[in-house]
Amino acid sequence: MERKFNKQPKLHIRTGDTVKVLAGDDKGNTGKVLSVNLEKRRAVVEGINTVTKHVKPTATNPQGGIEKREAAVHISNLMLVDPKSGEATRIGRKQGENGKLVRYSKKTGEVING
């Protein structure tokens, strides 16, 4: 099932945000978002959903072997962590001073940079 969007969707999570995992094996853990895939609505989070990958020997990696890396998590299972309080929070959007939309924490009302 592939979704086609005319405009780029606005997601509550961006690269560089600190997020808390709501569901899955890593439930309750927090980590920093490394990348976001807009089409699949998934994000790679540092230290979350680690999988073992079998790597064939190549010229750059002659040893090969088994390495651990982070796999993507659906963004519905992630919640932004408020930078002020350190708790998970929902986000809202409001117009900032320059007229652009800015994200803010629904718990504290603090504007979230990024």
PDB file of C-alpha atoms in Angstrom:
ATOM      1  CA  MET A   1       0.000   0.000   0.000  1.00  0.00           C
ATOM      2  CA  GLU A   2       1.831   3.063  -1.244  1.00  0.00           C
ATOM      3  CA  ARG A   3       0.685   6.551  -0.357  1.00  0.00           C
ATOM      4  CA  LYS A   4       1.090   9.446  -2.770  1.00  0.00           C
ATOM      5  CA  PHE A   5       1.102  12.954  -1.350  1.00  0.00           C
ATOM      6  CA  ASN A   6       0.815  16.173  -3.325  1.00  0.00           C
ATOM      7  CA  LYS A   7       2.568  18.101  -0.583  1.00  0.00           C
ATOM      8  CA  GLN A   8       5.148  16.955   1.888  1.00  0.00           C
ATOM      9  CA  PRO A   9       3.293  15.778   5.010  1.00  0.00           C
ATOM     10  CA  LYS A  10       3.915  17.594   8.290  1.00  0.00           C
ATOM     11  CA  LEU A  11       4.995  15.106  10.912  1.00  0.00           C
ATOM     12  CA  HIS A  12       5.296  15.676  14.650  1.00  0.00           C
ATOM     13  CA  ILE A  13       8.828  14.267  14.615  1.00  0.00           C
ATOM     14  CA  ARG A  14      11.911  15.633  12.861  1.00  0.00           C
ATOM     15  CA  THR A  15      15.544  14.606  12.596  1.00  0.00           C
ATOM     16  CA  GLY A  16      17.432  15.561  15.749  1.00  0.00           C
ATOM     17  CA  ASP A  17      14.408  15.377  18.092  1.00  0.00           C
ATOM     18  CA  THR A  18      14.531  13.356  21.286  1.00  0.00           C
ATOM     19  CA  VAL A  19      11.651  10.884  21.326  1.00  0.00           C
ATOM     20  CA  LYS A  20      10.137   8.269  23.640  1.00  0.00           C
ATOM     21  CA  VAL A  21       9.013   4.866  22.328  1.00  0.00           C
ATOM     22  CA  LEU A  22       5.349   4.114  23.084  1.00  0.00           C
ATOM     23  CA  ALA A  23       5.060   0.524  21.809  1.00  0.00           C
ATOM     24  CA  GLY A  24       7.202  -2.464  20.960  1.00  0.00           C
ATOM     25  CA  ASP A  25      10.211  -4.173  22.506  1.00  0.00           C
ATOM     26  CA  ASP A  26      11.878  -0.845  23.360  1.00  0.00           C
ATOM     27  CA  LYS A  27       8.764   0.656  25.006  1.00  0.00           C
ATOM     28  CA  GLY A  28       9.656   3.429  27.442  1.00  0.00           C
ATOM     29  CA  ASN A  29      13.147   4.049  26.077  1.00  0.00           C
ATOM     30  CA  THR A  30      14.248   7.398  24.678  1.00  0.00           C
ATOM     31  CA  GLY A  31      16.621   8.244  21.865  1.00  0.00           C
ATOM     32  CA  LYS A  32      17.578  10.812  19.263  1.00  0.00           C
ATOM     33  CA  VAL A  33      16.006  10.644  15.792  1.00  0.00           C
ATOM     34  CA  LEU A  34      18.717   9.977  13.181  1.00  0.00           C
ATOM     35  CA  SER A  35      16.538  10.057  10.051  1.00  0.00           C
ATOM     36  CA  VAL A  36      12.894  10.207   8.970  1.00  0.00           C
ATOM     37  CA  ASN A  37      11.360   8.501   5.915  1.00  0.00           C
ATOM     38  CA  LEU A  38       8.356  10.635   4.912  1.00  0.00           C
ATOM     39  CA  GLU A  39       6.897   8.187   2.374  1.00  0.00           C
ATOM     40  CA  LYS A  40       6.857   5.229   4.766  1.00  0.00           C
ATOM     41  CA  ARG A  41       6.265   7.411   7.872  1.00  0.00           C
ATOM     42  CA  ARG A  42       9.074   5.701   9.738  1.00  0.00           C
ATOM     43  CA  ALA A  43      12.022   7.030  11.728  1.00  0.00           C
ATOM     44  CA  VAL A  44      15.396   5.598  12.719  1.00  0.00           C
ATOM     45  CA  VAL A  45      16.103   6.288  16.403  1.00  0.00           C
ATOM     46  CA  GLU A  46      19.512   5.983  18.048  1.00  0.00           C
ATOM     47  CA  GLY A  47      19.760   2.797  20.142  1.00  0.00           C
ATOM     48  CA  ILE A  48      16.155   1.728  19.454  1.00  0.00           C
ATOM     49  CA  ASN A  49      14.980  -1.355  17.502  1.00  0.00           C
ATOM     50  CA  THR A  50      18.474  -2.768  16.967  1.00  0.00           C
ATOM     51  CA  VAL A  51      18.705  -5.689  14.568  1.00  0.00           C
ATOM     52  CA  THR A  52      21.595  -7.972  13.645  1.00  0.00           C
ATOM     53  CA  LYS A  53      22.662  -7.715  10.019  1.00  0.00           C
ATOM     54  CA  HIS A  54      24.860 -10.299   8.322  1.00  0.00           C
ATOM     55  CA  VAL A  55      27.457  -8.473   6.228  1.00  0.00           C
ATOM     56  CA  LYS A  56      29.293 -10.163   3.391  1.00  0.00           C
ATOM     57  CA  PRO A  57      33.028  -9.593   3.095  1.00  0.00           C
ATOM     58  CA  THR A  58      33.855  -6.771   0.659  1.00  0.00           C
ATOM     59  CA  ALA A  59      36.969  -4.885  -0.372  1.00  0.00           C
ATOM     60  CA  THR A  60      36.271  -2.194   2.215  1.00  0.00           C
ATOM     61  CA  ASN A  61      35.278  -4.729   4.916  1.00  0.00           C
ATOM     62  CA  PRO A  62      37.302  -7.910   4.204  1.00  0.00           C
ATOM     63  CA  GLN A  63      36.278  -9.555   7.494  1.00  0.00           C
ATOM     64  CA  GLY A  64      32.496  -9.331   7.019  1.00  0.00           C
ATOM     65  CA  GLY A  65      30.535 -10.701   9.956  1.00  0.00           C
ATOM     66  CA  ILE A  66      27.494  -9.744  11.998  1.00  0.00           C
ATOM     67  CA  GLU A  67      26.827  -6.132  12.917  1.00  0.00           C
ATOM     68  CA  LYS A  68      24.088  -4.479  14.943  1.00  0.00           C
ATOM     69  CA  ARG A  69      22.224  -1.491  13.507  1.00  0.00           C
ATOM     70  CA  GLU A  70      19.047   0.447  14.167  1.00  0.00           C
ATOM     71  CA  ALA A  71      15.948  -0.388  12.133  1.00  0.00           C
ATOM     72  CA  ALA A  72      13.130   2.066  11.417  1.00  0.00           C
ATOM     73  CA  VAL A  73      10.160   2.478  13.785  1.00  0.00           C
ATOM     74  CA  HIS A  74       6.742   3.763  12.694  1.00  0.00           C
ATOM     75  CA  ILE A  75       6.253   7.346  13.887  1.00  0.00           C
ATOM     76  CA  SER A  76       2.900   6.489  15.501  1.00  0.00           C
ATOM     77  CA  ASN A  77       4.942   4.568  18.085  1.00  0.00           C
ATOM     78  CA  LEU A  78       7.085   7.611  18.938  1.00  0.00           C
ATOM     79  CA  MET A  79       6.315  10.667  21.060  1.00  0.00           C
ATOM     80  CA  LEU A  80       8.359  13.835  21.332  1.00  0.00           C
ATOM     81  CA  VAL A  81      10.124  14.520  24.633  1.00  0.00           C
ATOM     82  CA  ASP A  82       9.645  18.066  25.947  1.00  0.00           C
ATOM     83  CA  PRO A  83      13.099  19.683  26.234  1.00  0.00           C
ATOM     84  CA  LYS A  84      12.036  21.718  29.300  1.00  0.00           C
ATOM     85  CA  SER A  85      10.390  19.049  31.482  1.00  0.00           C
ATOM     86  CA  GLY A  86      11.918  15.879  29.997  1.00  0.00           C
ATOM     87  CA  GLU A  87       8.478  14.223  29.717  1.00  0.00           C
ATOM     88  CA  ALA A  88       6.745  12.922  26.604  1.00  0.00           C
ATOM     89  CA  THR A  89       4.320  15.465  25.177  1.00  0.00           C
ATOM     90  CA  ARG A  90       1.979  16.045  22.288  1.00  0.00           C
ATOM     91  CA  ILE A  91       2.865  18.922  19.996  1.00  0.00           C
ATOM     92  CA  GLY A  92       0.850  21.686  18.425  1.00  0.00           C
ATOM     93  CA  ARG A  93       1.585  24.269  15.777  1.00  0.00           C
ATOM     94  CA  LYS A  94       1.089  28.003  16.091  1.00  0.00           C
ATOM     95  CA  GLN A  95       2.325  31.064  14.257  1.00  0.00           C
ATOM     96  CA  GLY A  96       5.596  32.406  15.554  1.00  0.00           C
ATOM     97  CA  GLU A  97       6.758  36.004  15.649  1.00  0.00           C
ATOM     98  CA  ASN A  98       7.927  35.927  12.034  1.00  0.00           C
ATOM     99  CA  GLY A  99       4.612  34.462  10.770  1.00  0.00           C
ATOM    100  CA  LYS A 100       5.957  30.925  10.261  1.00  0.00           C
ATOM    101  CA  LEU A 101       4.476  27.887  11.991  1.00  0.00           C
ATOM    102  CA  VAL A 102       6.439  26.751  15.040  1.00  0.00           C
ATOM    103  CA  ARG A 103       6.004  23.589  17.072  1.00  0.00           C
ATOM    104  CA  TYR A 104       5.153  23.891  20.760  1.00  0.00           C
ATOM    105  CA  SER A 105       4.666  21.506  23.651  1.00  0.00           C
ATOM    106  CA  LYS A 106       1.024  20.998  24.643  1.00  0.00           C
ATOM    107  CA  LYS A 107       2.126  20.253  28.249  1.00  0.00           C
ATOM    108  CA  THR A 108       4.270  23.306  28.967  1.00  0.00           C
ATOM    109  CA  GLY A 109       3.527  25.634  26.058  1.00  0.00           C
ATOM    110  CA  GLU A 110       7.272  25.867  25.364  1.00  0.00           C
ATOM    111  CA  VAL A 111       8.302  26.416  21.718  1.00  0.00           C
ATOM    112  CA  ILE A 112      10.318  23.488  20.364  1.00  0.00           C
ATOM    113  CA  ASN A 113      13.273  24.484  18.195  1.00  0.00           C
ATOM    114  CA  GLY A 114      14.235  22.486  15.145  1.00  0.00           C
TER     115      GLY A 114
END
